């Protein structure tokens, strides 16, 4: 947070706001505080006061060399002397994702990688989401921070388009570019969290017996064992469980 907001009161109010608005932040991040002063502002007195009057074990200052280098407020962790964003893993217990993804560049998400993470008990994959605090909407970023899943028939740079067919998946390499629609979502600030399952080639397969190469997702409604129906089962299931804010698909 900027120096003008670094009073003890503002720090406590900010942490309460973090906990209220964000599902990634937790009290575990409240042991260390990093302040971001303006380039020509001395904050030694502020650091001493905050260290004395709060429960932080450590208080640091981070002074970026440019305005673009300023970090948005939120939870971070330090590893090997570098500051990294904190993302939260959710268990995909609906088996809705065919490929959970993570961006190669959090500040400029043009390409993606497969997220290699298994849920704690090993039965399902995990999906990663960033803190909601990193993103701020404006007229040019109307979808800033909105978590989005896309159906597997949309291309995503760095990720295979499987079409839910094993032979097709083995034949074609990861896509080099994203579909125009996906590029537009990214330009508006959306956060792509993965590609969701569909029927093979978006055909009229009836789950579950006609899904041959990959198992269909579970339906979150009722007892969880109802037919998910239609070719966009993965995205609809996630939206039903409110795990993502938007699921984009086409019939």
PDB file of C-alpha atoms in Angstrom:
ATOM      1  CA  UNK A   1       0.000   0.000   0.000  1.00  0.00           C
ATOM      2  CA  UNK A   2       1.219   3.558  -0.626  1.00  0.00           C
ATOM      3  CA  UNK A   3       2.952   5.499   2.128  1.00  0.00           C
ATOM      4  CA  UNK A   4      -0.054   7.795   2.645  1.00  0.00           C
ATOM      5  CA  UNK A   5      -2.058   4.770   3.803  1.00  0.00           C
ATOM      6  CA  UNK A   6       0.567   3.171   6.017  1.00  0.00           C
ATOM      7  CA  UNK A   7      -0.710   4.209   9.436  1.00  0.00           C
ATOM      8  CA  UNK A   8      -1.365   1.393  11.884  1.00  0.00           C
ATOM      9  CA  UNK A   9      -5.108   1.988  11.546  1.00  0.00           C
ATOM     10  CA  UNK A  10      -5.006   1.795   7.761  1.00  0.00           C
ATOM     11  CA  UNK A  11      -2.966  -1.425   7.865  1.00  0.00           C
ATOM     12  CA  UNK A  12      -5.472  -3.128  10.176  1.00  0.00           C
ATOM     13  CA  UNK A  13      -8.425  -1.913   8.096  1.00  0.00           C
ATOM     14  CA  UNK A  14      -6.738  -3.160   4.919  1.00  0.00           C
ATOM     15  CA  UNK A  15      -6.218  -6.655   6.353  1.00  0.00           C
ATOM     16  CA  UNK A  16      -9.851  -6.827   7.464  1.00  0.00           C
ATOM     17  CA  UNK A  17     -10.878  -5.802   3.950  1.00  0.00           C
ATOM     18  CA  UNK A  18      -8.589  -8.458   2.443  1.00  0.00           C
ATOM     19  CA  UNK A  19     -10.176 -11.189   4.564  1.00  0.00           C
ATOM     20  CA  UNK A  20     -13.687 -10.011   3.703  1.00  0.00           C
ATOM     21  CA  UNK A  21     -13.249  -9.758  -0.084  1.00  0.00           C
ATOM     22  CA  UNK A  22     -10.730 -12.445  -0.964  1.00  0.00           C
ATOM     23  CA  UNK A  23     -10.672 -16.255  -0.833  1.00  0.00           C
ATOM     24  CA  UNK A  24      -6.888 -16.494  -1.327  1.00  0.00           C
ATOM     25  CA  UNK A  25      -5.805 -14.265   1.552  1.00  0.00           C
ATOM     26  CA  UNK A  26      -5.604 -15.818   5.028  1.00  0.00           C
ATOM     27  CA  UNK A  27      -4.168 -14.835   8.392  1.00  0.00           C
ATOM     28  CA  UNK A  28      -1.018 -16.763   7.499  1.00  0.00           C
ATOM     29  CA  UNK A  29      -0.041 -13.863   5.230  1.00  0.00           C
ATOM     30  CA  UNK A  30      -0.304 -11.370   8.117  1.00  0.00           C
ATOM     31  CA  UNK A  31       3.102 -12.197   9.588  1.00  0.00           C
ATOM     32  CA  UNK A  32       5.037 -10.049   7.126  1.00  0.00           C
ATOM     33  CA  UNK A  33       4.174  -6.613   5.739  1.00  0.00           C
ATOM     34  CA  UNK A  34       5.720  -5.050   2.642  1.00  0.00           C
ATOM     35  CA  UNK A  35       5.208  -1.315   2.162  1.00  0.00           C
ATOM     36  CA  UNK A  36       5.565   0.408  -1.207  1.00  0.00           C
ATOM     37  CA  UNK A  37       6.554   4.059  -0.766  1.00  0.00           C
ATOM     38  CA  UNK A  38       6.669   6.646  -3.495  1.00  0.00           C
ATOM     39  CA  UNK A  39      10.114   6.921  -5.040  1.00  0.00           C
ATOM     40  CA  UNK A  40      11.195  10.045  -3.115  1.00  0.00           C
ATOM     41  CA  UNK A  41       9.450   9.330   0.218  1.00  0.00           C
ATOM     42  CA  UNK A  42      11.336   8.276   3.367  1.00  0.00           C
ATOM     43  CA  UNK A  43       9.315   5.731   5.350  1.00  0.00           C
ATOM     44  CA  UNK A  44      11.793   4.646   8.022  1.00  0.00           C
ATOM     45  CA  UNK A  45       9.601   6.232  10.739  1.00  0.00           C
ATOM     46  CA  UNK A  46       6.543   4.488   9.314  1.00  0.00           C
ATOM     47  CA  UNK A  47       8.275   1.109   9.349  1.00  0.00           C
ATOM     48  CA  UNK A  48       9.363   1.601  12.951  1.00  0.00           C
ATOM     49  CA  UNK A  49       5.860   2.663  14.043  1.00  0.00           C
ATOM     50  CA  UNK A  50       4.088  -0.191  12.266  1.00  0.00           C
ATOM     51  CA  UNK A  51       6.630  -2.713  13.588  1.00  0.00           C
ATOM     52  CA  UNK A  52       6.088  -1.473  17.137  1.00  0.00           C
ATOM     53  CA  UNK A  53       2.306  -1.178  17.154  1.00  0.00           C
ATOM     54  CA  UNK A  54       1.243  -4.247  15.152  1.00  0.00           C
ATOM     55  CA  UNK A  55       1.747  -8.007  15.357  1.00  0.00           C
ATOM     56  CA  UNK A  56       3.832  -8.277  12.172  1.00  0.00           C
ATOM     57  CA  UNK A  57       6.982 -10.318  12.684  1.00  0.00           C
ATOM     58  CA  UNK A  58       8.706  -8.465   9.841  1.00  0.00           C
ATOM     59  CA  UNK A  59       8.086  -5.182   8.030  1.00  0.00           C
ATOM     60  CA  UNK A  60       9.913  -4.370   4.783  1.00  0.00           C
ATOM     61  CA  UNK A  61       9.795  -1.664   2.146  1.00  0.00           C
ATOM     62  CA  UNK A  62       9.811  -2.317  -1.587  1.00  0.00           C
ATOM     63  CA  UNK A  63      10.638   0.640  -3.785  1.00  0.00           C
ATOM     64  CA  UNK A  64      10.060  -0.117  -7.501  1.00  0.00           C
ATOM     65  CA  UNK A  65      12.222   1.721 -10.008  1.00  0.00           C
ATOM     66  CA  UNK A  66       9.196   2.579 -12.194  1.00  0.00           C
ATOM     67  CA  UNK A  67       5.470   3.120 -11.664  1.00  0.00           C
ATOM     68  CA  UNK A  68       4.756  -0.013 -13.709  1.00  0.00           C
ATOM     69  CA  UNK A  69       6.767  -2.008 -11.189  1.00  0.00           C
ATOM     70  CA  UNK A  70       4.395  -1.274  -8.324  1.00  0.00           C
ATOM     71  CA  UNK A  71       2.632  -4.344  -6.971  1.00  0.00           C
ATOM     72  CA  UNK A  72      -1.114  -4.305  -6.303  1.00  0.00           C
ATOM     73  CA  UNK A  73      -2.111  -4.815  -2.679  1.00  0.00           C
ATOM     74  CA  UNK A  74      -2.769  -8.411  -1.706  1.00  0.00           C
ATOM     75  CA  UNK A  75      -1.150 -11.646  -0.493  1.00  0.00           C
ATOM     76  CA  UNK A  76       2.351 -12.567  -1.698  1.00  0.00           C
ATOM     77  CA  UNK A  77       5.157 -14.886  -0.688  1.00  0.00           C
ATOM     78  CA  UNK A  78       8.912 -14.405  -0.881  1.00  0.00           C
ATOM     79  CA  UNK A  79      11.144 -17.100  -2.342  1.00  0.00           C
ATOM     80  CA  UNK A  80      14.820 -16.814  -3.220  1.00  0.00           C
ATOM     81  CA  UNK A  81      14.698 -13.083  -2.680  1.00  0.00           C
ATOM     82  CA  UNK A  82      11.816 -12.534  -5.135  1.00  0.00           C
ATOM     83  CA  UNK A  83       8.177 -11.621  -4.511  1.00  0.00           C
ATOM     84  CA  UNK A  84       5.571 -13.964  -6.001  1.00  0.00           C
ATOM     85  CA  UNK A  85       1.793 -13.827  -6.269  1.00  0.00           C
ATOM     86  CA  UNK A  86      -0.221 -16.257  -4.146  1.00  0.00           C
ATOM     87  CA  UNK A  87      -2.786 -18.442  -5.896  1.00  0.00           C
ATOM     88  CA  UNK A  88      -5.209 -20.834  -4.218  1.00  0.00           C
ATOM     89  CA  UNK A  89      -5.771 -24.450  -5.259  1.00  0.00           C
ATOM     90  CA  UNK A  90      -9.314 -25.768  -5.431  1.00  0.00           C
ATOM     91  CA  UNK A  91     -10.128 -29.457  -5.801  1.00  0.00           C
ATOM     92  CA  UNK A  92     -11.916 -30.190  -9.082  1.00  0.00           C
ATOM     93  CA  UNK A  93     -14.247 -32.712  -7.470  1.00  0.00           C
ATOM     94  CA  UNK A  94     -16.689 -32.337 -10.372  1.00  0.00           C
ATOM     95  CA  UNK A  95     -14.002 -33.602 -12.777  1.00  0.00           C
ATOM     96  CA  UNK A  96     -15.027 -30.609 -14.906  1.00  0.00           C
ATOM     97  CA  UNK A  97     -11.609 -29.575 -16.254  1.00  0.00           C
ATOM     98  CA  UNK A  98      -9.882 -31.462 -19.024  1.00  0.00           C
ATOM     99  CA  UNK A  99      -6.842 -29.163 -18.575  1.00  0.00           C
ATOM    100  CA  UNK A 100      -6.452 -26.770 -15.633  1.00  0.00           C
ATOM    101  CA  UNK A 101      -4.116 -23.954 -16.629  1.00  0.00           C
ATOM    102  CA  UNK A 102      -1.944 -21.210 -15.218  1.00  0.00           C
ATOM    103  CA  UNK A 103      -0.682 -18.176 -17.079  1.00  0.00           C
ATOM    104  CA  UNK A 104       2.996 -17.855 -18.004  1.00  0.00           C
ATOM    105  CA  UNK A 105       2.918 -14.126 -17.211  1.00  0.00           C
ATOM    106  CA  UNK A 106       0.636 -12.718 -14.524  1.00  0.00           C
ATOM    107  CA  UNK A 107       1.077  -9.133 -15.741  1.00  0.00           C
ATOM    108  CA  UNK A 108       0.724  -9.952 -19.437  1.00  0.00           C
ATOM    109  CA  UNK A 109      -1.097 -13.277 -19.883  1.00  0.00           C
ATOM    110  CA  UNK A 110      -0.481 -14.166 -23.517  1.00  0.00           C
ATOM    111  CA  UNK A 111       0.421 -17.854 -23.140  1.00  0.00           C
ATOM    112  CA  UNK A 112      -0.412 -20.605 -20.660  1.00  0.00           C
ATOM    113  CA  UNK A 113       0.928 -23.818 -19.165  1.00  0.00           C
ATOM    114  CA  UNK A 114      -0.729 -26.939 -17.801  1.00  0.00           C
ATOM    115  CA  UNK A 115      -1.163 -26.790 -14.032  1.00  0.00           C
ATOM    116  CA  UNK A 116       0.383 -29.985 -12.668  1.00  0.00           C
ATOM    117  CA  UNK A 117      -1.391 -30.272  -9.325  1.00  0.00           C
ATOM    118  CA  UNK A 118      -3.360 -33.134  -7.811  1.00  0.00           C
ATOM    119  CA  UNK A 119      -5.908 -32.659  -5.040  1.00  0.00           C
ATOM    120  CA  UNK A 120      -4.856 -33.622  -1.523  1.00  0.00           C
ATOM    121  CA  UNK A 121      -6.351 -37.127  -1.529  1.00  0.00           C
ATOM    122  CA  UNK A 122      -5.239 -37.805  -5.125  1.00  0.00           C
ATOM    123  CA  UNK A 123      -8.598 -38.562  -6.762  1.00  0.00           C
ATOM    124  CA  UNK A 124      -9.008 -35.309  -8.692  1.00  0.00           C
ATOM    125  CA  UNK A 125      -6.955 -32.556 -10.277  1.00  0.00           C
ATOM    126  CA  UNK A 126      -6.673 -29.116  -8.705  1.00  0.00           C
ATOM    127  CA  UNK A 127      -7.419 -25.759 -10.243  1.00  0.00           C
ATOM    128  CA  UNK A 128      -5.583 -22.539  -9.311  1.00  0.00           C
ATOM    129  CA  UNK A 129      -7.127 -19.086  -8.897  1.00  0.00           C
ATOM    130  CA  UNK A 130      -5.349 -15.789  -8.144  1.00  0.00           C
ATOM    131  CA  UNK A 131      -6.257 -13.336  -5.414  1.00  0.00           C
ATOM    132  CA  UNK A 132      -9.180 -11.070  -6.287  1.00  0.00           C
ATOM    133  CA  UNK A 133      -7.195  -8.197  -4.771  1.00  0.00           C
ATOM    134  CA  UNK A 134      -4.687  -8.030  -7.635  1.00  0.00           C
ATOM    135  CA  UNK A 135      -7.211  -6.722 -10.143  1.00  0.00           C
ATOM    136  CA  UNK A 136      -9.128  -3.466 -10.400  1.00  0.00           C
ATOM    137  CA  UNK A 137     -11.853  -2.817 -12.960  1.00  0.00           C
ATOM    138  CA  UNK A 138     -11.910   0.271 -15.138  1.00  0.00           C
ATOM    139  CA  UNK A 139     -13.407   1.197 -18.492  1.00  0.00           C
ATOM    140  CA  UNK A 140     -10.721  -0.721 -20.394  1.00  0.00           C
ATOM    141  CA  UNK A 141     -10.691  -3.755 -18.056  1.00  0.00           C
ATOM    142  CA  UNK A 142     -14.345  -4.541 -17.469  1.00  0.00           C
ATOM    143  CA  UNK A 143     -13.549  -8.202 -16.681  1.00  0.00           C
ATOM    144  CA  UNK A 144     -10.501  -7.486 -14.498  1.00  0.00           C
ATOM    145  CA  UNK A 145      -9.974 -10.409 -12.141  1.00  0.00           C
ATOM    146  CA  UNK A 146     -13.059 -12.326 -13.311  1.00  0.00           C
ATOM    147  CA  UNK A 147     -12.267 -16.043 -13.214  1.00  0.00           C
ATOM    148  CA  UNK A 148     -13.196 -17.680 -16.487  1.00  0.00           C
ATOM    149  CA  UNK A 149     -13.184 -21.222 -17.824  1.00  0.00           C
ATOM    150  CA  UNK A 150     -13.375 -21.908 -21.543  1.00  0.00           C
ATOM    151  CA  UNK A 151     -14.724 -24.893 -23.405  1.00  0.00           C
ATOM    152  CA  UNK A 152     -12.103 -27.201 -24.896  1.00  0.00           C
ATOM    153  CA  UNK A 153     -12.968 -26.316 -28.509  1.00  0.00           C
ATOM    154  CA  UNK A 154     -11.499 -22.819 -28.000  1.00  0.00           C
ATOM    155  CA  UNK A 155      -7.752 -22.598 -28.660  1.00  0.00           C
ATOM    156  CA  UNK A 156      -5.539 -21.337 -25.816  1.00  0.00           C
ATOM    157  CA  UNK A 157      -1.885 -20.467 -26.518  1.00  0.00           C
ATOM    158  CA  UNK A 158       0.477 -23.055 -25.014  1.00  0.00           C
ATOM    159  CA  UNK A 159      -2.302 -25.582 -24.345  1.00  0.00           C
ATOM    160  CA  UNK A 160      -3.567 -28.516 -26.393  1.00  0.00           C
ATOM    161  CA  UNK A 161      -7.075 -28.485 -27.793  1.00  0.00           C
ATOM    162  CA  UNK A 162      -8.072 -32.094 -27.148  1.00  0.00           C
ATOM    163  CA  UNK A 163     -11.624 -32.007 -28.594  1.00  0.00           C
ATOM    164  CA  UNK A 164     -12.119 -34.750 -25.979  1.00  0.00           C
ATOM    165  CA  UNK A 165     -10.681 -37.322 -28.372  1.00  0.00           C
ATOM    166  CA  UNK A 166      -7.483 -39.188 -27.495  1.00  0.00           C
ATOM    167  CA  UNK A 167      -6.332 -39.642 -31.086  1.00  0.00           C
ATOM    168  CA  UNK A 168      -6.843 -35.943 -31.853  1.00  0.00           C
ATOM    169  CA  UNK A 169      -5.053 -34.996 -28.656  1.00  0.00           C
ATOM    170  CA  UNK A 170      -2.020 -37.139 -29.508  1.00  0.00           C
ATOM    171  CA  UNK A 171      -1.859 -35.876 -33.101  1.00  0.00           C
ATOM    172  CA  UNK A 172      -1.857 -32.108 -32.590  1.00  0.00           C
ATOM    173  CA  UNK A 173       0.658 -30.143 -30.475  1.00  0.00           C
ATOM    174  CA  UNK A 174      -0.201 -27.278 -28.091  1.00  0.00           C
ATOM    175  CA  UNK A 175      -1.653 -24.271 -29.877  1.00  0.00           C
ATOM    176  CA  UNK A 176       0.693 -21.393 -30.633  1.00  0.00           C
ATOM    177  CA  UNK A 177      -2.026 -18.729 -30.494  1.00  0.00           C
ATOM    178  CA  UNK A 178      -5.315 -18.230 -28.685  1.00  0.00           C
ATOM    179  CA  UNK A 179      -8.689 -17.930 -30.383  1.00  0.00           C
ATOM    180  CA  UNK A 180      -9.724 -14.341 -31.119  1.00  0.00           C
ATOM    181  CA  UNK A 181     -12.531 -14.624 -28.590  1.00  0.00           C
ATOM    182  CA  UNK A 182     -10.078 -15.704 -25.869  1.00  0.00           C
ATOM    183  CA  UNK A 183      -7.703 -12.850 -26.763  1.00  0.00           C
ATOM    184  CA  UNK A 184     -10.593 -10.421 -26.282  1.00  0.00           C
ATOM    185  CA  UNK A 185     -11.358 -11.885 -22.857  1.00  0.00           C
ATOM    186  CA  UNK A 186      -7.721 -11.446 -21.837  1.00  0.00           C
ATOM    187  CA  UNK A 187      -7.658  -7.868 -23.115  1.00  0.00           C
ATOM    188  CA  UNK A 188     -10.663  -7.130 -20.902  1.00  0.00           C
ATOM    189  CA  UNK A 189      -8.787  -8.499 -17.890  1.00  0.00           C
ATOM    190  CA  UNK A 190     -10.346 -11.958 -17.501  1.00  0.00           C
ATOM    191  CA  UNK A 191      -8.341 -14.684 -15.750  1.00  0.00           C
ATOM    192  CA  UNK A 192      -8.428 -17.974 -17.685  1.00  0.00           C
ATOM    193  CA  UNK A 193      -8.261 -20.808 -15.148  1.00  0.00           C
ATOM    194  CA  UNK A 194      -8.649 -23.815 -17.435  1.00  0.00           C
ATOM    195  CA  UNK A 195     -10.335 -25.658 -20.281  1.00  0.00           C
ATOM    196  CA  UNK A 196     -13.491 -27.571 -19.453  1.00  0.00           C
ATOM    197  CA  UNK A 197     -14.720 -30.925 -20.679  1.00  0.00           C
ATOM    198  CA  UNK A 198     -17.268 -31.350 -23.446  1.00  0.00           C
ATOM    199  CA  UNK A 199     -18.590 -34.252 -25.488  1.00  0.00           C
ATOM    200  CA  UNK A 200     -16.195 -35.439 -28.215  1.00  0.00           C
ATOM    201  CA  UNK A 201     -16.032 -32.784 -30.943  1.00  0.00           C
ATOM    202  CA  UNK A 202     -19.009 -31.100 -29.200  1.00  0.00           C
ATOM    203  CA  UNK A 203     -21.252 -33.822 -30.612  1.00  0.00           C
ATOM    204  CA  UNK A 204     -24.536 -35.175 -29.280  1.00  0.00           C
ATOM    205  CA  UNK A 205     -23.041 -37.897 -27.070  1.00  0.00           C
ATOM    206  CA  UNK A 206     -25.242 -38.890 -24.162  1.00  0.00           C
ATOM    207  CA  UNK A 207     -23.415 -39.152 -20.831  1.00  0.00           C
ATOM    208  CA  UNK A 208     -22.219 -41.282 -19.320  1.00  0.00           C
ATOM    209  CA  UNK A 209     -22.200 -44.400 -21.473  1.00  0.00           C
ATOM    210  CA  UNK A 210     -21.422 -42.667 -24.795  1.00  0.00           C
ATOM    211  CA  UNK A 211     -18.388 -40.808 -23.416  1.00  0.00           C
ATOM    212  CA  UNK A 212     -15.639 -43.239 -24.418  1.00  0.00           C
ATOM    213  CA  UNK A 213     -12.213 -41.522 -24.364  1.00  0.00           C
ATOM    214  CA  UNK A 214     -12.730 -39.367 -21.271  1.00  0.00           C
ATOM    215  CA  UNK A 215     -15.216 -39.569 -18.423  1.00  0.00           C
ATOM    216  CA  UNK A 216     -17.888 -36.889 -18.294  1.00  0.00           C
ATOM    217  CA  UNK A 217     -18.055 -34.400 -15.396  1.00  0.00           C
ATOM    218  CA  UNK A 218     -20.363 -34.829 -12.440  1.00  0.00           C
ATOM    219  CA  UNK A 219     -23.545 -32.807 -12.155  1.00  0.00           C
ATOM    220  CA  UNK A 220     -23.457 -30.612  -9.002  1.00  0.00           C
ATOM    221  CA  UNK A 221     -27.251 -30.598  -8.761  1.00  0.00           C
ATOM    222  CA  UNK A 222     -29.292 -32.971  -6.653  1.00  0.00           C
ATOM    223  CA  UNK A 223     -27.372 -36.002  -5.393  1.00  0.00           C
ATOM    224  CA  UNK A 224     -24.445 -35.321  -7.739  1.00  0.00           C
ATOM    225  CA  UNK A 225     -25.187 -38.366  -9.876  1.00  0.00           C
ATOM    226  CA  UNK A 226     -27.726 -36.904 -12.283  1.00  0.00           C
ATOM    227  CA  UNK A 227     -26.852 -36.833 -15.988  1.00  0.00           C
ATOM    228  CA  UNK A 228     -24.891 -33.655 -16.839  1.00  0.00           C
ATOM    229  CA  UNK A 229     -26.358 -33.679 -20.379  1.00  0.00           C
ATOM    230  CA  UNK A 230     -25.331 -31.523 -23.385  1.00  0.00           C
ATOM    231  CA  UNK A 231     -21.870 -30.958 -24.864  1.00  0.00           C
ATOM    232  CA  UNK A 232     -20.925 -28.144 -22.437  1.00  0.00           C
ATOM    233  CA  UNK A 233     -21.124 -30.209 -19.267  1.00  0.00           C
ATOM    234  CA  UNK A 234     -17.850 -29.020 -17.712  1.00  0.00           C
ATOM    235  CA  UNK A 235     -18.528 -25.304 -17.930  1.00  0.00           C
ATOM    236  CA  UNK A 236     -22.127 -25.611 -16.802  1.00  0.00           C
ATOM    237  CA  UNK A 237     -21.136 -27.713 -13.824  1.00  0.00           C
ATOM    238  CA  UNK A 238     -18.535 -25.193 -12.649  1.00  0.00           C
ATOM    239  CA  UNK A 239     -20.985 -22.337 -13.000  1.00  0.00           C
ATOM    240  CA  UNK A 240     -23.551 -24.302 -11.020  1.00  0.00           C
ATOM    241  CA  UNK A 241     -21.061 -24.717  -8.181  1.00  0.00           C
ATOM    242  CA  UNK A 242     -19.985 -21.045  -8.461  1.00  0.00           C
ATOM    243  CA  UNK A 243     -16.333 -22.086  -8.774  1.00  0.00           C
ATOM    244  CA  UNK A 244     -15.900 -19.607 -11.619  1.00  0.00           C
ATOM    245  CA  UNK A 245     -17.684 -16.367 -12.411  1.00  0.00           C
ATOM    246  CA  UNK A 246     -18.096 -17.190 -16.116  1.00  0.00           C
ATOM    247  CA  UNK A 247     -17.970 -20.344 -18.218  1.00  0.00           C
ATOM    248  CA  UNK A 248     -17.782 -19.686 -21.956  1.00  0.00           C
ATOM    249  CA  UNK A 249     -18.866 -22.324 -24.437  1.00  0.00           C
ATOM    250  CA  UNK A 250     -20.510 -22.676 -27.801  1.00  0.00           C
ATOM    251  CA  UNK A 251     -22.919 -25.307 -29.042  1.00  0.00           C
TER     252      UNK A 251
END
